[in-house]
Short mmCIF file of N, CA and C in Angstrom, two decimals:
data_model
loop_
_atom_site.label_atom_id
_atom_site.label_comp_id
_atom_site.label_asym_id
_atom_site.label_seq_id
_atom_site.Cartn_x
_atom_site.Cartn_y
_atom_site.Cartn_z
N UNK A 1 0.86 -1.31 0.02
CA UNK A 1 0.03 -0.13 0.05
C UNK A 1 0.83 1.30 -0.09
N UNK A 2 0.53 2.30 -0.75
CA UNK A 2 1.26 3.45 -0.64
C UNK A 2 1.11 4.37 0.68
N UNK A 3 2.26 5.08 0.83
CA UNK A 3 2.21 5.99 1.96
C UNK A 3 1.91 7.34 1.43
N UNK A 4 0.83 8.04 2.16
CA UNK A 4 0.69 9.39 1.76
C UNK A 4 1.22 10.39 2.90
N UNK A 5 1.54 11.51 2.61
CA UNK A 5 2.02 12.50 3.70
C UNK A 5 0.60 13.53 3.58
N UNK A 6 0.39 14.05 4.76
CA UNK A 6 -0.52 15.03 4.83
C UNK A 6 -0.04 16.13 5.97
N UNK A 7 -0.58 17.10 5.80
CA UNK A 7 -0.19 18.33 6.63
C UNK A 7 -1.17 19.30 6.78
N UNK A 8 -1.47 19.71 8.11
CA UNK A 8 -2.45 20.72 8.39
C UNK A 8 -2.16 22.22 8.26
N UNK A 9 -2.44 23.06 7.63
CA UNK A 9 -1.95 24.45 7.55
C UNK A 9 -2.27 25.23 8.77
N UNK A 10 -3.31 24.82 9.44
CA UNK A 10 -3.83 25.62 10.63
C UNK A 10 -2.73 25.40 11.69
N UNK A 11 -2.46 23.84 12.23
CA UNK A 11 -1.77 23.76 13.41
C UNK A 11 -0.39 23.33 13.03
N UNK A 12 -0.13 22.90 11.78
CA UNK A 12 1.26 22.43 11.54
C UNK A 12 1.37 20.88 11.62
N UNK A 13 0.53 20.20 11.98
CA UNK A 13 0.61 18.65 12.42
C UNK A 13 0.78 18.06 10.94
N UNK A 14 1.82 17.29 10.74
CA UNK A 14 2.34 16.55 9.56
C UNK A 14 2.56 15.27 9.91
N UNK A 15 1.72 14.17 9.23
CA UNK A 15 1.82 12.46 9.53
C UNK A 15 1.87 12.29 7.77
N UNK A 16 2.37 10.81 7.96
CA UNK A 16 2.37 9.85 7.06
C UNK A 16 1.48 8.68 7.21
N UNK A 17 0.59 8.35 6.26
CA UNK A 17 -0.39 7.31 6.65
C UNK A 17 -0.39 6.40 5.46
N UNK A 18 -0.52 5.13 5.51
CA UNK A 18 -0.61 4.02 4.57
C UNK A 18 -2.46 4.07 4.36
N UNK A 19 -2.52 4.16 2.95
CA UNK A 19 -3.69 4.18 2.28
C UNK A 19 -3.84 3.25 0.95
N UNK A 20 -5.13 2.62 0.70
CA UNK A 20 -5.35 1.96 -0.30
C UNK A 20 -5.32 2.97 -1.65
N UNK A 21 -5.28 2.75 -2.76
CA UNK A 21 -5.61 3.62 -3.93
C UNK A 21 -7.10 3.95 -4.06
N UNK A 22 -7.71 2.77 -3.39
CA UNK A 22 -9.38 3.30 -3.43
C UNK A 22 -9.89 4.09 -2.33
N UNK A 23 -8.79 4.27 -1.44
CA UNK A 23 -9.38 4.71 -0.01
C UNK A 23 -9.46 6.42 -0.40
N UNK A 24 -10.57 7.01 0.21
CA UNK A 24 -10.52 8.30 0.00
C UNK A 24 -9.69 9.26 0.80
N UNK A 25 -9.20 10.55 0.29
CA UNK A 25 -8.03 11.21 0.93
C UNK A 25 -8.57 11.63 2.35
N UNK A 26 -7.83 11.92 3.27
CA UNK A 26 -7.94 12.42 4.34
C UNK A 26 -8.40 14.03 4.36
N UNK A 27 -9.30 14.68 5.10
CA UNK A 27 -9.81 15.94 4.84
C UNK A 27 -9.71 16.86 6.15
N UNK A 28 -9.92 16.22 7.15
CA UNK A 28 -9.79 16.73 8.65
C UNK A 28 -8.75 16.25 9.58
N UNK A 29 -8.21 17.40 9.99
CA UNK A 29 -7.05 17.15 11.14
C UNK A 29 -7.83 16.57 12.40
N UNK A 30 -6.91 15.54 12.80
CA UNK A 30 -7.42 15.20 14.39
C UNK A 30 -7.18 16.01 15.32
N UNK A 31 -6.05 16.94 14.98
CA UNK A 31 -5.61 17.65 16.37
C UNK A 31 -6.55 18.83 16.64
N UNK A 32 -6.83 19.59 15.30
CA UNK A 32 -7.50 20.69 15.32
C UNK A 32 -8.80 20.75 14.63
N UNK A 33 -9.04 19.82 13.95
CA UNK A 33 -10.56 19.71 12.89
C UNK A 33 -10.17 20.72 11.86
N UNK A 34 -9.01 20.89 11.53
CA UNK A 34 -8.56 22.09 10.10
C UNK A 34 -8.73 21.24 8.83
N UNK A 35 -8.74 21.80 7.72
CA UNK A 35 -8.43 21.13 6.71
C UNK A 35 -6.86 20.38 6.48
N UNK A 36 -6.78 19.58 5.87
CA UNK A 36 -5.62 18.65 5.51
C UNK A 36 -5.49 19.20 4.13
N UNK A 37 -4.10 18.89 4.01
CA UNK A 37 -3.54 19.04 2.72
C UNK A 37 -2.49 17.94 2.43
N UNK A 38 -2.61 17.30 1.20
CA UNK A 38 -1.72 16.29 0.78
C UNK A 38 -0.47 16.97 0.46
N UNK A 39 0.59 16.21 0.89
CA UNK A 39 2.05 16.98 0.72
C UNK A 39 2.75 15.65 -0.30
N UNK A 40 2.99 16.42 -1.34
CA UNK A 40 3.90 15.83 -2.66
C UNK A 40 5.40 15.97 -2.48
N UNK A 41 5.92 14.83 -2.33
CA UNK A 41 7.36 14.78 -2.16
C UNK A 41 8.06 13.84 -3.23
N UNK A 42 9.56 14.19 -3.43
CA UNK A 42 10.01 13.32 -4.38
C UNK A 42 10.03 12.22 -4.21
N UNK A 43 10.03 10.87 -4.83
CA UNK A 43 9.95 9.50 -4.87
C UNK A 43 11.51 9.14 -5.11
N UNK A 44 11.77 8.36 -4.24
CA UNK A 44 12.92 7.26 -4.67
C UNK A 44 12.78 6.37 -5.63
N UNK A 45 13.77 6.36 -6.58
CA UNK A 45 13.67 5.64 -7.84
C UNK A 45 15.04 4.91 -8.09
N UNK A 46 15.17 3.63 -8.13
CA UNK A 46 16.20 2.96 -8.54
C UNK A 46 16.28 2.76 -9.99
N UNK A 47 17.29 3.14 -10.88
CA UNK A 47 17.27 2.63 -12.01
C UNK A 47 18.42 1.36 -12.42
N UNK A 48 18.03 0.34 -12.69
CA UNK A 48 18.78 -0.77 -12.71
C UNK A 48 19.06 -1.11 -14.45
N UNK A 49 20.20 -1.46 -14.52
CA UNK A 49 20.66 -1.69 -16.09
C UNK A 49 21.56 -0.90 -16.31
N UNK A 50 21.88 -1.09 -17.77
CA UNK A 50 22.80 0.18 -18.28
C UNK A 50 22.19 1.08 -18.83
N UNK A 51 22.96 2.31 -19.34
CA UNK A 51 22.59 3.54 -19.84
C UNK A 51 21.97 4.32 -19.07
N UNK A 52 22.05 4.58 -17.79
CA UNK A 52 21.25 5.39 -16.90
C UNK A 52 22.11 6.30 -16.31
N UNK A 53 23.33 5.95 -16.09
CA UNK A 53 24.45 6.85 -15.62
C UNK A 53 24.94 7.75 -17.00
N UNK A 54 25.58 9.06 -16.20
CA UNK A 54 26.23 9.99 -17.26
C UNK A 54 27.18 9.13 -18.01
N UNK A 55 28.00 8.46 -17.35
CA UNK A 55 29.43 7.84 -17.81
C UNK A 55 28.80 6.71 -18.82
N UNK A 56 27.66 6.29 -18.86
CA UNK A 56 27.28 5.05 -19.44
C UNK A 56 27.13 5.93 -20.76
N UNK A 57 26.50 6.94 -21.06
CA UNK A 57 25.95 7.65 -22.24
C UNK A 57 27.21 8.01 -22.90
N UNK A 58 28.06 8.64 -22.19
CA UNK A 58 29.34 9.08 -22.78
C UNK A 58 30.31 7.91 -23.26
N UNK A 59 30.36 6.74 -22.61
CA UNK A 59 30.99 5.58 -22.98
C UNK A 59 30.57 5.44 -24.27
N UNK A 60 29.34 5.21 -24.62
CA UNK A 60 28.87 4.79 -25.73
C UNK A 60 28.91 6.00 -26.96
N UNK A 61 28.98 6.95 -26.55
CA UNK A 61 29.20 8.00 -27.46
C UNK A 61 30.43 8.15 -27.95
N UNK A 62 31.69 7.68 -27.25
CA UNK A 62 32.99 7.88 -27.43
C UNK A 62 33.28 6.98 -28.80
N UNK A 63 32.82 5.80 -28.30
CA UNK A 63 33.30 5.08 -29.49
C UNK A 63 32.83 5.26 -30.79
N UNK A 64 31.62 5.90 -30.98
CA UNK A 64 31.06 6.43 -32.25
C UNK A 64 32.09 7.52 -32.71
N UNK A 65 32.26 8.43 -31.86
CA UNK A 65 33.29 9.54 -32.15
C UNK A 65 34.40 9.04 -32.66
N UNK A 66 35.01 8.18 -31.97
CA UNK A 66 36.29 7.66 -32.54
C UNK A 66 36.39 7.11 -33.75
N UNK A 67 35.53 6.30 -34.13
CA UNK A 67 35.26 5.49 -35.37
C UNK A 67 34.95 6.44 -36.42
N UNK A 68 34.09 7.41 -36.25
CA UNK A 68 33.39 8.50 -37.44
C UNK A 68 34.90 9.52 -37.70
N UNK A 69 35.75 9.76 -36.64
CA UNK A 69 36.87 10.69 -37.20
C UNK A 69 38.11 9.85 -37.73
N UNK A 70 38.46 10.28 -38.74
CA UNK A 70 39.65 9.59 -39.55
C UNK A 70 40.90 9.99 -38.98
N UNK A 71 40.88 11.14 -38.04
CA UNK A 71 42.32 11.68 -37.31
C UNK A 71 42.63 10.74 -36.54
N UNK A 72 41.93 10.13 -35.52
CA UNK A 72 42.10 9.31 -34.54
C UNK A 72 42.61 8.01 -35.17
N UNK A 73 42.30 7.59 -36.31
CA UNK A 73 43.03 6.34 -37.04
C UNK A 73 44.16 6.78 -37.62
N UNK A 74 44.54 7.93 -38.12
CA UNK A 74 45.83 8.19 -38.51
C UNK A 74 46.78 8.38 -37.35
N UNK A 75 46.35 8.61 -36.08
CA UNK A 75 47.24 8.90 -34.83
C UNK A 75 47.88 7.24 -34.52
N UNK A 76 46.81 6.25 -34.91
CA UNK A 76 47.12 5.11 -34.34
C UNK A 76 48.51 4.54 -35.09
N UNK A 77 48.74 4.76 -36.36
CA UNK A 77 49.89 4.28 -36.79
C UNK A 77 51.23 5.10 -36.58
N UNK A 78 50.89 6.25 -36.15
CA UNK A 78 51.88 7.00 -35.56
C UNK A 78 52.42 6.50 -34.51
N UNK A 79 51.55 5.84 -33.76
CA UNK A 79 52.42 5.10 -32.37
C UNK A 79 52.84 3.96 -32.85
N UNK A 80 52.68 3.28 -33.70
CA UNK A 80 53.32 1.88 -34.36
C UNK A 80 54.77 2.16 -34.47
N UNK A 81 55.43 3.39 -35.06
CA UNK A 81 56.87 3.37 -35.25
C UNK A 81 57.64 3.36 -33.96
N UNK A 82 56.75 3.98 -32.75
CA UNK A 82 57.47 3.88 -31.53
C UNK A 82 57.94 2.68 -31.10
N UNK A 83 57.11 1.69 -31.25
CA UNK A 83 57.43 0.06 -30.69
C UNK A 83 58.81 -0.40 -31.67
N UNK A 84 58.93 0.26 -33.01
CA UNK A 84 60.28 0.04 -33.82
C UNK A 84 61.05 0.43 -33.24
N UNK A 85 61.13 1.46 -32.47
CA UNK A 85 62.40 2.04 -31.73
C UNK A 85 62.84 1.26 -30.48
N UNK A 86 61.90 0.38 -30.17
CA UNK A 86 62.26 -0.55 -28.87
C UNK A 86 63.08 -1.59 -29.31
N UNK A 87 63.29 -2.39 -30.51
CA UNK A 87 64.14 -3.20 -30.75
C UNK A 87 65.41 -2.73 -31.03
N UNK A 88 65.65 -1.45 -30.84
CA UNK A 88 67.10 -0.76 -31.09
C UNK A 88 67.73 -1.05 -29.77
N UNK A 89 67.26 -1.34 -28.92
CA UNK A 89 68.06 -1.83 -27.34
C UNK A 89 68.45 -2.98 -27.60
N UNK A 90 67.67 -3.80 -28.58
CA UNK A 90 68.08 -5.43 -28.37
C UNK A 90 69.15 -5.72 -28.55
N UNK A 91 70.03 -4.99 -29.67
CA UNK A 91 71.43 -5.37 -29.88
C UNK A 91 72.51 -5.21 -28.67
N UNK A 92 71.90 -4.36 -27.64
CA UNK A 92 72.59 -4.69 -26.28
C UNK A 92 72.34 -5.87 -25.67
N UNK A 93 71.23 -6.82 -25.93
CA UNK A 93 71.14 -7.79 -25.38
C UNK A 93 71.99 -9.11 -25.92
N UNK A 94 72.30 -8.92 -27.06
CA UNK A 94 73.29 -9.88 -27.83
C UNK A 94 74.51 -9.83 -27.27
N UNK A 95 75.22 -8.35 -26.91
CA UNK A 95 76.41 -8.24 -26.07
C UNK A 95 76.48 -8.85 -25.01
N UNK A 96 75.18 -8.87 -24.31
CA UNK A 96 75.20 -9.44 -22.89
C UNK A 96 75.42 -11.34 -22.86
N UNK A 97 74.86 -11.70 -24.20
CA UNK A 97 75.00 -12.93 -24.22
C UNK A 97 76.33 -13.11 -24.88
N UNK A 98 77.14 -12.32 -25.45
CA UNK A 98 78.43 -12.48 -25.83
C UNK A 98 79.21 -12.67 -24.55
N UNK A 99 79.13 -11.86 -23.51
CA UNK A 99 79.80 -11.84 -22.81
C UNK A 99 79.50 -13.31 -21.75
N UNK A 100 78.49 -13.74 -21.92
CA UNK A 100 78.35 -14.92 -21.10
C UNK A 100 79.04 -16.28 -21.75
N UNK A 101 79.36 -15.88 -23.19
CA UNK A 101 79.98 -17.00 -23.82
C UNK A 101 81.59 -17.06 -23.44
N UNK A 102 81.98 -15.82 -23.02
CA UNK A 102 83.35 -15.72 -22.66
C UNK A 102 83.64 -16.50 -21.46
#
């Protein structure tokens, strides 16, 4: 059953009550006999699954952006020559093996 909040503007009495959807709304304050007003407040919502967080939408948009721009694909081959410079230190490794044979 839903919980409804009521408040009396006359005396300031505020309370929550469980009522069925078919029950009539309360109209009379128990303390002072004044008119009651329903109080509307934000509801707690839990979103489950993917796509609800700001980071989810950004992550799904960034692969589309990377695939759409040709500039990012051109920058990937530029990083390929960097590993080519890595084998240059390998000649130092054969020197180490040469000293082990001495």
